[in-house]
């Protein structure tokens, strides 16, 4: 038996070595979360406006267009829950914060966090019921799926990604016409969003959280601004209209309740195909346009 | 605890060390350890269902003893019927109650009667179909005097709850497994290496091939109404590969895990995707379940009639029941019925086919044999749409959509995960096919050699198609690398729902 165990051990050594190699690659790989966090901490004393939301806001709201000093703290698939937790965590370090732009997408009220580990790992945010001991121990297996691991390994030594962020923002420079004009892709993407809403079991939890968050911001004399992000007309025709209408109604209700600005840009025709990168993400031009609109709205509200 | 989970990666070596730390002469102690480990393994899903498992074990254990000890045939029959009723009662309640109630309500609705029948929120206990069949085969074998009941409750409990086979088989027979549990098992290094090799191949099939196919197949079945026919056909093909790799992967891990402990389980798959006819397919696919249905349903049924027509009907009935066993849905029943019908056609036409093959000298024609394999694969994949469809309407609609002009379109439909995911699924499936094709050829050669040397049949194991040591080791490492870097999103085993 000892002999067999020894042979198994020897056999496993290269596998263990590879796993250690993967762990090193994962833990030293550049991350958007890390880059934004560093920029946020460095600019904390100057930040007057925070932009929150999912990848739609991450790519689609240019902070440089705002009159106050703005910072884009949106991340891919970031649920409202983490918008709230991030703001609450960094609020004591942002002495000049006066505005928080809360962007929502079609599925914002029906979205649960799927990337909780990143918020724990990079920002130290952890809910009481969460445990990340497996992810802490072996990130390459438990914090990333195999597709991400392949990407990390392939780009660890060559073409390492670099995040050239300006105030937490960078965006696409083009319109992906092959994507935006493809009806099948539009339907599939819409199915995904409709599915998120259909499969959500959390009731009004996200809405209630947002309600309390707005109350909290008002109590701190911070002005919240609500924005629904634009969707290209090619996808809108497949998205559940009742859901979009309900989203607008809920945000209108909150805007009236707290007397705050609300910009419903979901189907705004000011955004043309050239402003989009794909169905639900603006490109650089779109990001500038949207930020300008929101900035004007804030100015108008202040008058 | 799933076989492809981190928990099992810790659980199996721990059980292995504790098990072999006990001297083989104290095999009863080893059995107690395995029962405790198996209950822990099962309880990690839902500890409440442990009571059901223990109750089912106790019922069959005592029914077995009573059947054996009863002095009159009528008493034996009473105990047997009681055992069957309790076993099928549990299975019927947990698995089929809602299905029958809903189907009955639908039938009443046809006649304009609003029945208002109640359905219940019932959680299906994992593995209930499998351990119920273990228990049934045990009491039926005792009744038919094929085996003597075991008087040791630990041995019997282990036969029912042995963790590698508890959740999704293979459906073991008391005649095969119990004798192994009643004698010491010796530690053989060949058992350990063969077991590990088989677990490795099972993990590759499940985590790499099946789970990557599942990503594509799920999308195709969810969007079948708008996708072109060629993509639907691809969905049917990858769907069959997914089900095969999922379940045979599970069986490989089960067989390998048991072998680490010196216990041989029944072979469950014998390269069914390379079957040359539907009857050949059922000799190779889910063998333990097919033979169970044959032994306990088909053969007893055929004893009651003598005509070919009656025997054919028995095949169809057996397969309808096997379909129902798979799941409480009309799709499974129709799937089973069609397979039964195809089997009848396949068996009844075999003599004519052989004549035809002899006349045109096709028996040894490689191309002809390959064409038959492809034909069988395509038929099984097409009928398999019923297995995957959510309901009959959807499955039939999927099937009919395949017969449209877009079947010959040069490009496939769009996927949320991108066409790269389709390519990955196809390439990984092709690798699995290559390895198993070669393995099957080697297996054939070994079988012929065994027959020539009149040696007894060896146990089934995967040997990997490499002659040189360095090639073999490269392959092991390549498979481990593939599992690490190409594992699909961890999905539950398909057969857990049965």
PDB file of C-alpha atoms in Angstrom, chain B residues 270-491:
ATOM      1  CA  UNK B 270     -20.282  -0.829 -23.283  1.00  0.00           C
ATOM      2  CA  UNK B 271     -19.728   1.904 -25.897  1.00  0.00           C
ATOM      3  CA  UNK B 272     -23.426   2.300 -26.805  1.00  0.00           C
ATOM      4  CA  UNK B 273     -22.734   5.184 -29.204  1.00  0.00           C
ATOM      5  CA  UNK B 274     -21.003   2.651 -31.483  1.00  0.00           C
ATOM      6  CA  UNK B 275     -23.963   0.266 -31.524  1.00  0.00           C
ATOM      7  CA  UNK B 276     -24.844  -1.061 -34.964  1.00  0.00           C
ATOM      8  CA  UNK B 277     -28.582  -1.439 -34.323  1.00  0.00           C
ATOM      9  CA  UNK B 278     -31.192  -0.434 -31.774  1.00  0.00           C
ATOM     10  CA  UNK B 279     -31.119  -3.917 -30.213  1.00  0.00           C
ATOM     11  CA  UNK B 280     -27.315  -3.658 -30.022  1.00  0.00           C
ATOM     12  CA  UNK B 281     -27.718  -0.213 -28.445  1.00  0.00           C
ATOM     13  CA  UNK B 282     -29.809  -1.632 -25.615  1.00  0.00           C
ATOM     14  CA  UNK B 283     -27.279  -4.383 -25.001  1.00  0.00           C
ATOM     15  CA  UNK B 284     -24.669  -1.677 -24.461  1.00  0.00           C
ATOM     16  CA  UNK B 285     -26.561   1.217 -22.911  1.00  0.00           C
ATOM     17  CA  UNK B 286     -27.474   1.434 -19.204  1.00  0.00           C
ATOM     18  CA  UNK B 287     -26.931  -2.321 -19.061  1.00  0.00           C
ATOM     19  CA  UNK B 288     -27.751  -2.762 -15.386  1.00  0.00           C
ATOM     20  CA  UNK B 289     -31.173  -1.128 -15.775  1.00  0.00           C
ATOM     21  CA  UNK B 290     -31.982  -2.843 -19.066  1.00  0.00           C
ATOM     22  CA  UNK B 291     -31.160  -6.282 -17.675  1.00  0.00           C
ATOM     23  CA  UNK B 292     -33.168  -5.471 -14.533  1.00  0.00           C
ATOM     24  CA  UNK B 293     -36.242  -4.733 -16.626  1.00  0.00           C
ATOM     25  CA  UNK B 294     -35.601  -7.823 -18.733  1.00  0.00           C
ATOM     26  CA  UNK B 295     -35.171 -10.124 -15.726  1.00  0.00           C
ATOM     27  CA  UNK B 296     -37.959  -8.836 -13.532  1.00  0.00           C
ATOM     28  CA  UNK B 297     -40.544  -7.615 -16.032  1.00  0.00           C
ATOM     29  CA  UNK B 298     -39.961  -8.878 -19.561  1.00  0.00           C
ATOM     30  CA  UNK B 299     -39.143 -12.545 -18.840  1.00  0.00           C
ATOM     31  CA  UNK B 300     -41.918 -13.028 -16.242  1.00  0.00           C
ATOM     32  CA  UNK B 301     -44.327 -11.454 -18.743  1.00  0.00           C
ATOM     33  CA  UNK B 302     -43.224 -13.685 -21.620  1.00  0.00           C
ATOM     34  CA  UNK B 303     -43.826 -16.767 -19.474  1.00  0.00           C
ATOM     35  CA  UNK B 304     -47.538 -16.082 -19.783  1.00  0.00           C
ATOM     36  CA  UNK B 305     -47.808 -16.235 -23.568  1.00  0.00           C
ATOM     37  CA  UNK B 306     -46.424 -18.074 -26.536  1.00  0.00           C
ATOM     38  CA  UNK B 307     -46.966 -16.035 -29.672  1.00  0.00           C
ATOM     39  CA  UNK B 308     -44.430 -13.755 -31.346  1.00  0.00           C
ATOM     40  CA  UNK B 309     -46.983 -10.976 -31.302  1.00  0.00           C
ATOM     41  CA  UNK B 310     -47.338 -11.348 -27.518  1.00  0.00           C
ATOM     42  CA  UNK B 311     -43.584 -11.302 -27.001  1.00  0.00           C
ATOM     43  CA  UNK B 312     -43.311  -8.175 -29.124  1.00  0.00           C
ATOM     44  CA  UNK B 313     -46.003  -6.536 -27.027  1.00  0.00           C
ATOM     45  CA  UNK B 314     -44.047  -7.523 -23.901  1.00  0.00           C
ATOM     46  CA  UNK B 315     -40.975  -5.714 -25.234  1.00  0.00           C
ATOM     47  CA  UNK B 316     -42.971  -2.566 -25.857  1.00  0.00           C
ATOM     48  CA  UNK B 317     -44.611  -2.721 -22.412  1.00  0.00           C
ATOM     49  CA  UNK B 318     -41.220  -3.267 -20.766  1.00  0.00           C
ATOM     50  CA  UNK B 319     -39.754  -0.264 -22.532  1.00  0.00           C
ATOM     51  CA  UNK B 320     -42.749   1.933 -21.737  1.00  0.00           C
ATOM     52  CA  UNK B 321     -42.223   1.057 -18.076  1.00  0.00           C
ATOM     53  CA  UNK B 322     -38.515   1.754 -18.388  1.00  0.00           C
ATOM     54  CA  UNK B 323     -39.420   5.139 -19.878  1.00  0.00           C
ATOM     55  CA  UNK B 324     -41.731   5.823 -16.947  1.00  0.00           C
ATOM     56  CA  UNK B 325     -38.968   4.808 -14.545  1.00  0.00           C
ATOM     57  CA  UNK B 326     -36.806   7.561 -16.050  1.00  0.00           C
ATOM     58  CA  UNK B 327     -39.253  10.268 -15.161  1.00  0.00           C
ATOM     59  CA  UNK B 328     -42.837  11.214 -14.474  1.00  0.00           C
ATOM     60  CA  UNK B 329     -43.508  12.791 -17.847  1.00  0.00           C
ATOM     61  CA  UNK B 330     -45.268  11.683 -21.011  1.00  0.00           C
ATOM     62  CA  UNK B 331     -42.084  12.444 -22.956  1.00  0.00           C
ATOM     63  CA  UNK B 332     -40.305   9.569 -21.185  1.00  0.00           C
ATOM     64  CA  UNK B 333     -43.226   7.196 -21.700  1.00  0.00           C
ATOM     65  CA  UNK B 334     -43.355   7.936 -25.439  1.00  0.00           C
ATOM     66  CA  UNK B 335     -39.555   7.747 -25.612  1.00  0.00           C
ATOM     67  CA  UNK B 336     -39.657   4.294 -24.010  1.00  0.00           C
ATOM     68  CA  UNK B 337     -42.518   3.182 -26.258  1.00  0.00           C
ATOM     69  CA  UNK B 338     -40.704   4.238 -29.429  1.00  0.00           C
ATOM     70  CA  UNK B 339     -37.530   2.473 -28.309  1.00  0.00           C
ATOM     71  CA  UNK B 340     -39.591  -0.651 -27.599  1.00  0.00           C
ATOM     72  CA  UNK B 341     -41.136  -0.429 -31.053  1.00  0.00           C
ATOM     73  CA  UNK B 342     -37.753   0.077 -32.703  1.00  0.00           C
ATOM     74  CA  UNK B 343     -36.368  -2.858 -30.754  1.00  0.00           C
ATOM     75  CA  UNK B 344     -39.202  -5.068 -32.000  1.00  0.00           C
ATOM     76  CA  UNK B 345     -38.475  -4.013 -35.589  1.00  0.00           C
ATOM     77  CA  UNK B 346     -34.744  -4.479 -35.079  1.00  0.00           C
ATOM     78  CA  UNK B 347     -35.117  -7.975 -33.606  1.00  0.00           C
ATOM     79  CA  UNK B 348     -37.718  -9.127 -36.131  1.00  0.00           C
ATOM     80  CA  UNK B 349     -35.743  -7.906 -39.115  1.00  0.00           C
ATOM     81  CA  UNK B 350     -32.387  -9.261 -37.964  1.00  0.00           C
ATOM     82  CA  UNK B 351     -32.673 -12.565 -39.839  1.00  0.00           C
ATOM     83  CA  UNK B 352     -33.547 -10.782 -43.091  1.00  0.00           C
ATOM     84  CA  UNK B 353     -30.705  -8.335 -42.532  1.00  0.00           C
ATOM     85  CA  UNK B 354     -28.179 -11.094 -41.997  1.00  0.00           C
ATOM     86  CA  UNK B 355     -29.345 -12.774 -45.202  1.00  0.00           C
ATOM     87  CA  UNK B 356     -28.936  -9.505 -47.054  1.00  0.00           C
ATOM     88  CA  UNK B 357     -25.465  -8.986 -45.607  1.00  0.00           C
ATOM     89  CA  UNK B 358     -24.413 -12.502 -46.578  1.00  0.00           C
ATOM     90  CA  UNK B 359     -25.771 -12.132 -50.106  1.00  0.00           C
ATOM     91  CA  UNK B 360     -23.846  -8.927 -50.782  1.00  0.00           C
ATOM     92  CA  UNK B 361     -20.819  -9.941 -48.708  1.00  0.00           C
ATOM     93  CA  UNK B 362     -21.228  -7.014 -46.306  1.00  0.00           C
ATOM     94  CA  UNK B 363     -20.484  -8.729 -43.000  1.00  0.00           C
ATOM     95  CA  UNK B 364     -16.837  -7.702 -43.007  1.00  0.00           C
ATOM     96  CA  UNK B 365     -17.293  -4.501 -44.955  1.00  0.00           C
ATOM     97  CA  UNK B 366     -15.961  -1.690 -42.754  1.00  0.00           C
ATOM     98  CA  UNK B 367     -17.847   1.054 -44.554  1.00  0.00           C
ATOM     99  CA  UNK B 368     -21.139  -0.804 -44.207  1.00  0.00           C
ATOM    100  CA  UNK B 369     -20.533  -1.410 -40.508  1.00  0.00           C
ATOM    101  CA  UNK B 370     -19.661   2.243 -39.990  1.00  0.00           C
ATOM    102  CA  UNK B 371     -22.782   3.337 -41.881  1.00  0.00           C
ATOM    103  CA  UNK B 372     -24.893   1.163 -39.567  1.00  0.00           C
ATOM    104  CA  UNK B 373     -23.289   2.753 -36.514  1.00  0.00           C
ATOM    105  CA  UNK B 374     -24.014   6.242 -37.879  1.00  0.00           C
ATOM    106  CA  UNK B 375     -27.598   5.255 -38.711  1.00  0.00           C
ATOM    107  CA  UNK B 376     -28.222   3.889 -35.198  1.00  0.00           C
ATOM    108  CA  UNK B 377     -26.605   6.937 -33.610  1.00  0.00           C
ATOM    109  CA  UNK B 378     -28.790   9.316 -35.618  1.00  0.00           C
ATOM    110  CA  UNK B 379     -31.981   7.395 -34.835  1.00  0.00           C
ATOM    111  CA  UNK B 380     -31.233   7.278 -31.109  1.00  0.00           C
ATOM    112  CA  UNK B 381     -30.271  10.973 -31.123  1.00  0.00           C
ATOM    113  CA  UNK B 382     -33.495  11.908 -32.928  1.00  0.00           C
ATOM    114  CA  UNK B 383     -35.707   9.921 -30.525  1.00  0.00           C
ATOM    115  CA  UNK B 384     -33.616  11.344 -27.665  1.00  0.00           C
ATOM    116  CA  UNK B 385     -35.241  14.732 -28.338  1.00  0.00           C
ATOM    117  CA  UNK B 386     -38.198  13.317 -26.386  1.00  0.00           C
ATOM    118  CA  UNK B 387     -35.852  12.612 -23.494  1.00  0.00           C
ATOM    119  CA  UNK B 388     -34.758  16.246 -23.381  1.00  0.00           C
ATOM    120  CA  UNK B 389     -38.016  18.005 -24.276  1.00  0.00           C
ATOM    121  CA  UNK B 390     -39.957  19.693 -21.473  1.00  0.00           C
ATOM    122  CA  UNK B 391     -43.246  18.274 -22.758  1.00  0.00           C
ATOM    123  CA  UNK B 392     -44.605  16.300 -25.708  1.00  0.00           C
ATOM    124  CA  UNK B 393     -45.782  19.329 -27.677  1.00  0.00           C
ATOM    125  CA  UNK B 394     -42.368  20.925 -27.439  1.00  0.00           C
ATOM    126  CA  UNK B 395     -40.518  17.742 -28.325  1.00  0.00           C
ATOM    127  CA  UNK B 396     -42.729  16.987 -31.343  1.00  0.00           C
ATOM    128  CA  UNK B 397     -42.451  20.584 -32.507  1.00  0.00           C
ATOM    129  CA  UNK B 398     -38.641  20.380 -32.165  1.00  0.00           C
ATOM    130  CA  UNK B 399     -38.610  17.141 -34.163  1.00  0.00           C
ATOM    131  CA  UNK B 400     -40.796  18.508 -36.956  1.00  0.00           C
ATOM    132  CA  UNK B 401     -38.754  21.727 -37.174  1.00  0.00           C
ATOM    133  CA  UNK B 402     -35.713  19.632 -38.104  1.00  0.00           C
ATOM    134  CA  UNK B 403     -37.347  18.746 -41.428  1.00  0.00           C
ATOM    135  CA  UNK B 404     -37.082  22.130 -43.072  1.00  0.00           C
ATOM    136  CA  UNK B 405     -34.938  23.711 -45.759  1.00  0.00           C
ATOM    137  CA  UNK B 406     -32.578  25.273 -43.203  1.00  0.00           C
ATOM    138  CA  UNK B 407     -31.255  21.774 -42.489  1.00  0.00           C
ATOM    139  CA  UNK B 408     -28.851  22.342 -45.372  1.00  0.00           C
ATOM    140  CA  UNK B 409     -27.991  25.921 -44.483  1.00  0.00           C
ATOM    141  CA  UNK B 410     -24.213  26.484 -44.338  1.00  0.00           C
ATOM    142  CA  UNK B 411     -24.268  28.406 -41.039  1.00  0.00           C
ATOM    143  CA  UNK B 412     -25.733  27.575 -37.672  1.00  0.00           C
ATOM    144  CA  UNK B 413     -27.846  29.807 -35.413  1.00  0.00           C
ATOM    145  CA  UNK B 414     -26.680  32.332 -32.831  1.00  0.00           C
ATOM    146  CA  UNK B 415     -25.735  31.452 -29.246  1.00  0.00           C
ATOM    147  CA  UNK B 416     -25.564  33.622 -26.146  1.00  0.00           C
ATOM    148  CA  UNK B 417     -22.280  31.935 -25.314  1.00  0.00           C
ATOM    149  CA  UNK B 418     -20.974  32.477 -28.851  1.00  0.00           C
ATOM    150  CA  UNK B 419     -20.233  29.962 -31.585  1.00  0.00           C
ATOM    151  CA  UNK B 420     -16.907  29.210 -29.924  1.00  0.00           C
ATOM    152  CA  UNK B 421     -18.780  27.260 -27.256  1.00  0.00           C
ATOM    153  CA  UNK B 422     -20.256  25.054 -29.996  1.00  0.00           C
ATOM    154  CA  UNK B 423     -16.823  24.460 -31.459  1.00  0.00           C
ATOM    155  CA  UNK B 424     -15.423  23.554 -28.030  1.00  0.00           C
ATOM    156  CA  UNK B 425     -18.271  21.078 -27.436  1.00  0.00           C
ATOM    157  CA  UNK B 426     -17.726  19.459 -30.838  1.00  0.00           C
ATOM    158  CA  UNK B 427     -13.936  19.172 -30.457  1.00  0.00           C
ATOM    159  CA  UNK B 428     -14.199  17.713 -26.935  1.00  0.00           C
ATOM    160  CA  UNK B 429     -16.855  15.237 -28.084  1.00  0.00           C
ATOM    161  CA  UNK B 430     -14.602  14.222 -30.968  1.00  0.00           C
ATOM    162  CA  UNK B 431     -11.735  13.541 -28.534  1.00  0.00           C
ATOM    163  CA  UNK B 432     -14.025  11.377 -26.418  1.00  0.00           C
ATOM    164  CA  UNK B 433     -15.175   9.500 -29.537  1.00  0.00           C
ATOM    165  CA  UNK B 434     -11.594   8.874 -30.664  1.00  0.00           C
ATOM    166  CA  UNK B 435     -10.508   7.499 -27.302  1.00  0.00           C
ATOM    167  CA  UNK B 436     -13.579   5.296 -26.869  1.00  0.00           C
ATOM    168  CA  UNK B 437     -13.455   4.065 -30.496  1.00  0.00           C
ATOM    169  CA  UNK B 438      -9.892   2.934 -29.971  1.00  0.00           C
ATOM    170  CA  UNK B 439     -10.716   1.523 -26.548  1.00  0.00           C
ATOM    171  CA  UNK B 440     -13.588  -0.468 -28.031  1.00  0.00           C
ATOM    172  CA  UNK B 441     -11.320  -1.949 -30.704  1.00  0.00           C
ATOM    173  CA  UNK B 442      -8.740  -2.899 -28.086  1.00  0.00           C
ATOM    174  CA  UNK B 443     -11.478  -4.377 -25.925  1.00  0.00           C
ATOM    175  CA  UNK B 444     -12.610  -6.529 -28.860  1.00  0.00           C
ATOM    176  CA  UNK B 445      -9.065  -7.773 -29.412  1.00  0.00           C
ATOM    177  CA  UNK B 446      -8.643  -8.567 -25.733  1.00  0.00           C
ATOM    178  CA  UNK B 447     -11.951 -10.413 -25.712  1.00  0.00           C
ATOM    179  CA  UNK B 448     -10.903 -12.567 -28.691  1.00  0.00           C
ATOM    180  CA  UNK B 449      -7.592 -13.336 -26.976  1.00  0.00           C
ATOM    181  CA  UNK B 450      -9.392 -14.240 -23.774  1.00  0.00           C
ATOM    182  CA  UNK B 451     -11.668 -16.562 -25.690  1.00  0.00           C
ATOM    183  CA  UNK B 452      -8.705 -18.240 -27.401  1.00  0.00           C
ATOM    184  CA  UNK B 453      -6.909 -18.696 -24.103  1.00  0.00           C
ATOM    185  CA  UNK B 454     -10.163 -19.723 -22.444  1.00  0.00           C
ATOM    186  CA  UNK B 455      -9.532 -17.270 -19.645  1.00  0.00           C
ATOM    187  CA  UNK B 456     -12.379 -15.962 -17.549  1.00  0.00           C
ATOM    188  CA  UNK B 457     -13.839 -12.588 -18.318  1.00  0.00           C
ATOM    189  CA  UNK B 458     -11.907  -9.685 -16.861  1.00  0.00           C
ATOM    190  CA  UNK B 459     -13.614  -6.790 -15.183  1.00  0.00           C
ATOM    191  CA  UNK B 460     -14.414  -3.748 -17.237  1.00  0.00           C
ATOM    192  CA  UNK B 461     -11.980  -0.868 -17.030  1.00  0.00           C
ATOM    193  CA  UNK B 462     -10.691   1.869 -19.258  1.00  0.00           C
ATOM    194  CA  UNK B 463      -7.119   1.217 -20.319  1.00  0.00           C
ATOM    195  CA  UNK B 464      -6.367   4.252 -22.520  1.00  0.00           C
ATOM    196  CA  UNK B 465      -5.194   3.671 -26.070  1.00  0.00           C
ATOM    197  CA  UNK B 466      -1.438   4.099 -25.596  1.00  0.00           C
ATOM    198  CA  UNK B 467       1.103   1.323 -25.665  1.00  0.00           C
ATOM    199  CA  UNK B 468       4.176   3.170 -24.373  1.00  0.00           C
ATOM    200  CA  UNK B 469       4.374   4.311 -20.773  1.00  0.00           C
ATOM    201  CA  UNK B 470       5.306   7.894 -21.582  1.00  0.00           C
ATOM    202  CA  UNK B 471       2.405   8.167 -24.004  1.00  0.00           C
ATOM    203  CA  UNK B 472       0.022   6.839 -21.394  1.00  0.00           C
ATOM    204  CA  UNK B 473       1.257   9.248 -18.754  1.00  0.00           C
ATOM    205  CA  UNK B 474       1.090  12.142 -21.202  1.00  0.00           C
ATOM    206  CA  UNK B 475      -2.509  11.215 -21.772  1.00  0.00           C
ATOM    207  CA  UNK B 476      -3.322  11.143 -18.056  1.00  0.00           C
ATOM    208  CA  UNK B 477      -1.834  14.580 -17.627  1.00  0.00           C
ATOM    209  CA  UNK B 478      -3.600  15.876 -20.740  1.00  0.00           C
ATOM    210  CA  UNK B 479      -6.911  14.670 -19.323  1.00  0.00           C
ATOM    211  CA  UNK B 480      -6.233  16.298 -15.954  1.00  0.00           C
ATOM    212  CA  UNK B 481      -5.299  19.515 -17.738  1.00  0.00           C
ATOM    213  CA  UNK B 482      -8.510  19.333 -19.766  1.00  0.00           C
ATOM    214  CA  UNK B 483     -10.535  18.827 -16.583  1.00  0.00           C
ATOM    215  CA  UNK B 484      -8.896  21.847 -14.981  1.00  0.00           C
ATOM    216  CA  UNK B 485      -9.082  24.147 -17.990  1.00  0.00           C
ATOM    217  CA  UNK B 486     -12.146  22.967 -19.882  1.00  0.00           C
ATOM    218  CA  UNK B 487     -14.560  21.884 -17.152  1.00  0.00           C
ATOM    219  CA  UNK B 488     -17.979  23.251 -17.968  1.00  0.00           C
ATOM    220  CA  UNK B 489     -20.061  25.106 -15.407  1.00  0.00           C
ATOM    221  CA  UNK B 490     -20.620  22.518 -12.672  1.00  0.00           C
ATOM    222  CA  UNK B 491     -23.911  20.870 -13.492  1.00  0.00           C
TER     223      UNK B 491
END
